[in-house]
Coordinates of C-alpha atoms in Angstrom, one line a residue:
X1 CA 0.0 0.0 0.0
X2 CA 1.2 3.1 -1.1
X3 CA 2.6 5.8 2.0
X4 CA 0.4 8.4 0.9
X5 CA -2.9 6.2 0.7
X6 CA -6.0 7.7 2.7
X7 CA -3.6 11.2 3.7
X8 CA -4.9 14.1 2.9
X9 CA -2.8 17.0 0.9
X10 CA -3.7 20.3 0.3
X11 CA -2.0 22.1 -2.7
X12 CA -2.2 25.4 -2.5
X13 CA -2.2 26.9 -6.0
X14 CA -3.4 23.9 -8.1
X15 CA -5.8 24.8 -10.4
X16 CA -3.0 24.8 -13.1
X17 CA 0.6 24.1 -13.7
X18 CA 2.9 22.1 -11.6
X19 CA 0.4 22.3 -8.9
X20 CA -2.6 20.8 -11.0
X21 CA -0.2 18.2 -12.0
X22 CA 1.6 17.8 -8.5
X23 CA -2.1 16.7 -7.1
X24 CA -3.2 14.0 -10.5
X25 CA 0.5 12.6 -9.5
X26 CA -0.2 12.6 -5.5
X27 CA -4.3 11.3 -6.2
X28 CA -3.4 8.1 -8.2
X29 CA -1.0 7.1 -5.0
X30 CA -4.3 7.5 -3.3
X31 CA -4.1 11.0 -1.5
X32 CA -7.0 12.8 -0.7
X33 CA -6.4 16.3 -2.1
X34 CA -7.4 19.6 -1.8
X35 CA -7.1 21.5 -5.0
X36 CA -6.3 25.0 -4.1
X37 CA -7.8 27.7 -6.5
X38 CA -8.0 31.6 -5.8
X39 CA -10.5 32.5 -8.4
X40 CA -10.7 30.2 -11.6
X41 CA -13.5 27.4 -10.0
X42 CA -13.9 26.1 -13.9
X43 CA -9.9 25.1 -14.1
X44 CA -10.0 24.0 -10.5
X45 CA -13.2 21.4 -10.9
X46 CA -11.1 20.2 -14.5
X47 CA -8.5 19.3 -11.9
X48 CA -11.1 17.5 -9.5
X49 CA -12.5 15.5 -12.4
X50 CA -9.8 14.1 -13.9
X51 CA -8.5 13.0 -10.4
X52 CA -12.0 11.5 -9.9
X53 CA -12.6 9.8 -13.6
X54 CA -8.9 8.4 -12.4
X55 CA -10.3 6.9 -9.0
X56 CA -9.3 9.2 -6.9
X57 CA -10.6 11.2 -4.4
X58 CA -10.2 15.3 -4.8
X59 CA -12.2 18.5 -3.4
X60 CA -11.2 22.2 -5.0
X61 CA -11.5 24.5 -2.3
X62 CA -11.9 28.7 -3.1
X63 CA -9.2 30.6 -1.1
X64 CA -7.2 33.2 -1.3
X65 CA -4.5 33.1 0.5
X66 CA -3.5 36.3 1.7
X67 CA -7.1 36.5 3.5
X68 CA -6.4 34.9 7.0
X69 CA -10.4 33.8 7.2
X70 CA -9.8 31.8 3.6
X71 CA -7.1 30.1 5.2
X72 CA -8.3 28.6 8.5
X73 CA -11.7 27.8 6.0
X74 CA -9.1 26.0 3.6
X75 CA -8.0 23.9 6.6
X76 CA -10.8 23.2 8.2
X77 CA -12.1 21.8 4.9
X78 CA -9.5 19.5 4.4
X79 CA -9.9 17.8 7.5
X80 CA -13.9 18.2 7.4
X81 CA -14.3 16.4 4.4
X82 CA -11.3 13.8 4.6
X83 CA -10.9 13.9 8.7
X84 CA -7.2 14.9 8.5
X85 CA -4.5 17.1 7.3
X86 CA -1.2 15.2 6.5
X87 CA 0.5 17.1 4.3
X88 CA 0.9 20.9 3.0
X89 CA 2.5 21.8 -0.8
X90 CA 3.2 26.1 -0.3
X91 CA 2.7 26.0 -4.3
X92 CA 1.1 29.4 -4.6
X93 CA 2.8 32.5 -5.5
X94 CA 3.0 35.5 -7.1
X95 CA 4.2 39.3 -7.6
X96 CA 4.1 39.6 -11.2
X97 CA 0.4 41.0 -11.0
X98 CA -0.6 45.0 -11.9
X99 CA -2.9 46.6 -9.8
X100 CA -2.4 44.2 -6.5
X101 CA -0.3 46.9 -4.3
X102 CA 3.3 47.3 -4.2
X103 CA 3.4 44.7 -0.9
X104 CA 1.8 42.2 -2.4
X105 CA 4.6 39.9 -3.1
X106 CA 5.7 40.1 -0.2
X107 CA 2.1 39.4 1.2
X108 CA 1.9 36.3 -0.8
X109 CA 4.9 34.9 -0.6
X110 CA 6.0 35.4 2.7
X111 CA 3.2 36.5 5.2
X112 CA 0.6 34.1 3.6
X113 CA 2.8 31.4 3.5
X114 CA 4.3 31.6 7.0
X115 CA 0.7 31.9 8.3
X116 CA -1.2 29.4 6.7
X117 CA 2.2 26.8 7.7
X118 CA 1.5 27.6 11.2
X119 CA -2.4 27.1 11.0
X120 CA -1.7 23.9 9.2
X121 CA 0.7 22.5 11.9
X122 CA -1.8 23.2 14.9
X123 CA -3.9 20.6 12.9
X124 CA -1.7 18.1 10.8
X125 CA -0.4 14.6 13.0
X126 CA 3.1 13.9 14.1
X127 CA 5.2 12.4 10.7
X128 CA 3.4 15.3 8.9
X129 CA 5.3 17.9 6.3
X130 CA 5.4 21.0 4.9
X131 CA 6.7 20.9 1.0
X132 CA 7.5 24.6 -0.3
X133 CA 7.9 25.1 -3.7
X134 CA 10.3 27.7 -4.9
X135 CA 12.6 28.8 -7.8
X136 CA 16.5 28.8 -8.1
X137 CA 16.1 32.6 -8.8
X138 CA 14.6 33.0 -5.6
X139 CA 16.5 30.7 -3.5
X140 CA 19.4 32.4 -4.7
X141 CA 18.8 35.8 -5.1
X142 CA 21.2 37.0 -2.5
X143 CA 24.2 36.0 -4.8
X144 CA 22.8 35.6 -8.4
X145 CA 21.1 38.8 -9.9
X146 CA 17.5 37.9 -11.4
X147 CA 15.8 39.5 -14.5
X148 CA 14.5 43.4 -13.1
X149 CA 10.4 42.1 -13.6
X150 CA 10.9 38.8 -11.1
X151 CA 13.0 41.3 -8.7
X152 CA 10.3 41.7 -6.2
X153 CA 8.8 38.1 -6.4
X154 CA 12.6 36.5 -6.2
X155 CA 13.0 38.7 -3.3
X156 CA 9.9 37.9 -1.3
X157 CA 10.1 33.9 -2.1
X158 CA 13.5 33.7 -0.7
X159 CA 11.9 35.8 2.5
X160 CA 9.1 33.1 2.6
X161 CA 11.7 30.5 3.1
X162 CA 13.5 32.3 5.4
X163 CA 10.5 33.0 7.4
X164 CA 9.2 29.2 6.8
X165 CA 13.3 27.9 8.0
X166 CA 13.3 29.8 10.6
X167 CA 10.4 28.1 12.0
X168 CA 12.0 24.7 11.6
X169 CA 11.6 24.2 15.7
X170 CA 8.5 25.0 16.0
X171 CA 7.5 22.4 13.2
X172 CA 9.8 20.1 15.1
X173 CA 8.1 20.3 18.5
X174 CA 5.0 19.2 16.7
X175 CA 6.8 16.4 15.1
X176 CA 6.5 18.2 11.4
X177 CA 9.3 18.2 8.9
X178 CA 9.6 21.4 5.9
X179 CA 11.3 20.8 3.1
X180 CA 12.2 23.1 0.3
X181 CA 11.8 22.0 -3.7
X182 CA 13.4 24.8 -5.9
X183 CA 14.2 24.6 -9.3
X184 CA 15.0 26.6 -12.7
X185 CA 13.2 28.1 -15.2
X186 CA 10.5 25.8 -15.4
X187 CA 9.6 25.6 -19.4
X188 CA 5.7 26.2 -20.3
X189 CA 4.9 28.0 -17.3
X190 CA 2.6 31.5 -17.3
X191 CA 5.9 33.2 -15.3
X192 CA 8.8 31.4 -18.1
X193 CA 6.7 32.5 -20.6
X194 CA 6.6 36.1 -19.6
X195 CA 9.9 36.5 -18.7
X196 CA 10.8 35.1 -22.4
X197 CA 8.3 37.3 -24.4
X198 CA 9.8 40.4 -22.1
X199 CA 13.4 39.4 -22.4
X200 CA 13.9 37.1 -25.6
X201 CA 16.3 34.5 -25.2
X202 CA 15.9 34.3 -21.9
X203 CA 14.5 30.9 -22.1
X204 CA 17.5 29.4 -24.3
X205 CA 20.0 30.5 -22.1
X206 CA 18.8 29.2 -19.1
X207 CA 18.4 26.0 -21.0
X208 CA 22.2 26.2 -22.1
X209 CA 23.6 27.1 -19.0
X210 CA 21.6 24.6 -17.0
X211 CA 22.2 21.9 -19.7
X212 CA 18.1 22.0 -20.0
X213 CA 15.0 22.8 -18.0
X214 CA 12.5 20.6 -16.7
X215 CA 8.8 20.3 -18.0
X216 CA 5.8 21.0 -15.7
X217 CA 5.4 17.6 -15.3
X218 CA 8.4 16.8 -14.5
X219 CA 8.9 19.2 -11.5
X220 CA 5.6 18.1 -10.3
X221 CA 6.9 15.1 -10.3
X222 CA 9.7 15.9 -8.1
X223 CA 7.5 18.1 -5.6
X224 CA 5.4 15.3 -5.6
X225 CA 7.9 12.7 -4.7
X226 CA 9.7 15.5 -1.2
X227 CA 6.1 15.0 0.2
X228 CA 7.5 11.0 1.4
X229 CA 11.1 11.4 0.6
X230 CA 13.3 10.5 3.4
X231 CA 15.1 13.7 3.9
X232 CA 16.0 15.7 7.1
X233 CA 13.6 18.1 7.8
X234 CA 15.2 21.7 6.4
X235 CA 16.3 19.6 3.6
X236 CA 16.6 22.1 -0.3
X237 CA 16.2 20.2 -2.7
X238 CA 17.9 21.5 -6.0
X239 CA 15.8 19.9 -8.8
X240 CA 18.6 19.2 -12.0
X241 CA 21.7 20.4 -10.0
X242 CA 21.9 24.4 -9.9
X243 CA 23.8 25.2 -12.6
X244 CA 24.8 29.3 -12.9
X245 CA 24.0 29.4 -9.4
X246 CA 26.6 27.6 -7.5
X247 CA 29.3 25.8 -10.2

């Protein structure tokens, strides 16, 4: 029987990209998932029925996740509807946005994170974890320099994690481990994409100095597989090596 059967995940995020894919992958080793979506409920029930016409078991879940109220409803979902919360994936950010406020990044991806970690651990069982999914821009923005437009969201990811490591004892007390997933460009993503149609070429030389870049299914893959790996709790895990960033 597979680790993950009958343990509930919530995904926060997974309406689309690696987090849509990060919960089919999690669902057919028979996790109960929560499919995290801030506004998009079509894209988010497309997620929930392909995990169901599959044979698994999924529930999307409206939250946004700076709101403090659509967090503790988030949680108290999961564990209404499956009677537990086992596991956490900090899959959504952000920052790239017009018109959101100039502290939204850091709302998003460090307050909102940090916060809804802690209200997930007064709930989640001993063995439980906390996966946070982040990018090698942002992990290592304090000695690589990162394209001007993902300034602010590079900035306020690598704050998240500081703010998510720094609560490693806490997590520890309750018996919970965090682990950090980071990884390149990642290639058919919405913020890839962007970058590349701002900055041409971007793409290609990411791809050459890495020696390539990872699909959306394959990093969900990967996020996927920290959720059971056994790693020591504060544990980065550099997805394809880290290229440019440290050799």
């Amino acid at each position: 029987m597979s680790q993950l059967a009958g343990k509930t995940v919530i995904i926060t995020g997974s309406s689309r990209g690696v987090g849509a894919d990060t919960a089919q992958i999690l669902a057919v080793q028979g996790a109960n998932i929560i499919v995290n979506y801030r506004s998009k409920a079509p894209r988010a029930n497309k997620v929930v029925k392909a995990i169901e016409e599959a044979g698994g078991h999924a529930t999307a879940v409206q939250a946004d996740v700076t709101k403090s109220e659509d967090l503790t409803n988030l949680v108290n979902v999961a564990i209404e509807t499956y009677g537990s919360l086992d596991y956490l994936i900090l899959n959504a950010s952000g920052g790239m946005e017009t018109g959101m406020g100039e502290d939204y990044a850091m709302r998003l991806n460090r307050d909102a994170q940090l916060n809804l970690a802690r209200l997930a651990a007064e709930k989640m069982p001993n063995g439980g974890r906390i996966v946070f999914v982040t990018s090698h821009q942002a992990h290592f923005i304090r000695e690589v320099e990162t394209l001007a437009e993902y300034q602010s969201v590079a900035e306020s990811k690598r704050a998240g994690e500081d703010a998510l490591i720094a609560e490693i004892p806490a997590l520890t007390e309750k018996g919970i481990s965090l682990v950090v997933v980071s990884a390149d460009m990642i290639e058919g993503t919405v913020t890839a994409t962007l970058l590349n149609r701002l900055h041409p070429g971007a793409l290609e030389y990411r791809r050459e100095t890495a020696g390539r870049l990872y699909t959306v299914n394959e990093f969900a893959h990967e996020v996927a597989a920290m959720v059971t790996a056994d790693v020591q709790t504060g544990h980065v895990e550099l997805v394809g090596g880290a290229r440019g960033f440290i050799d």
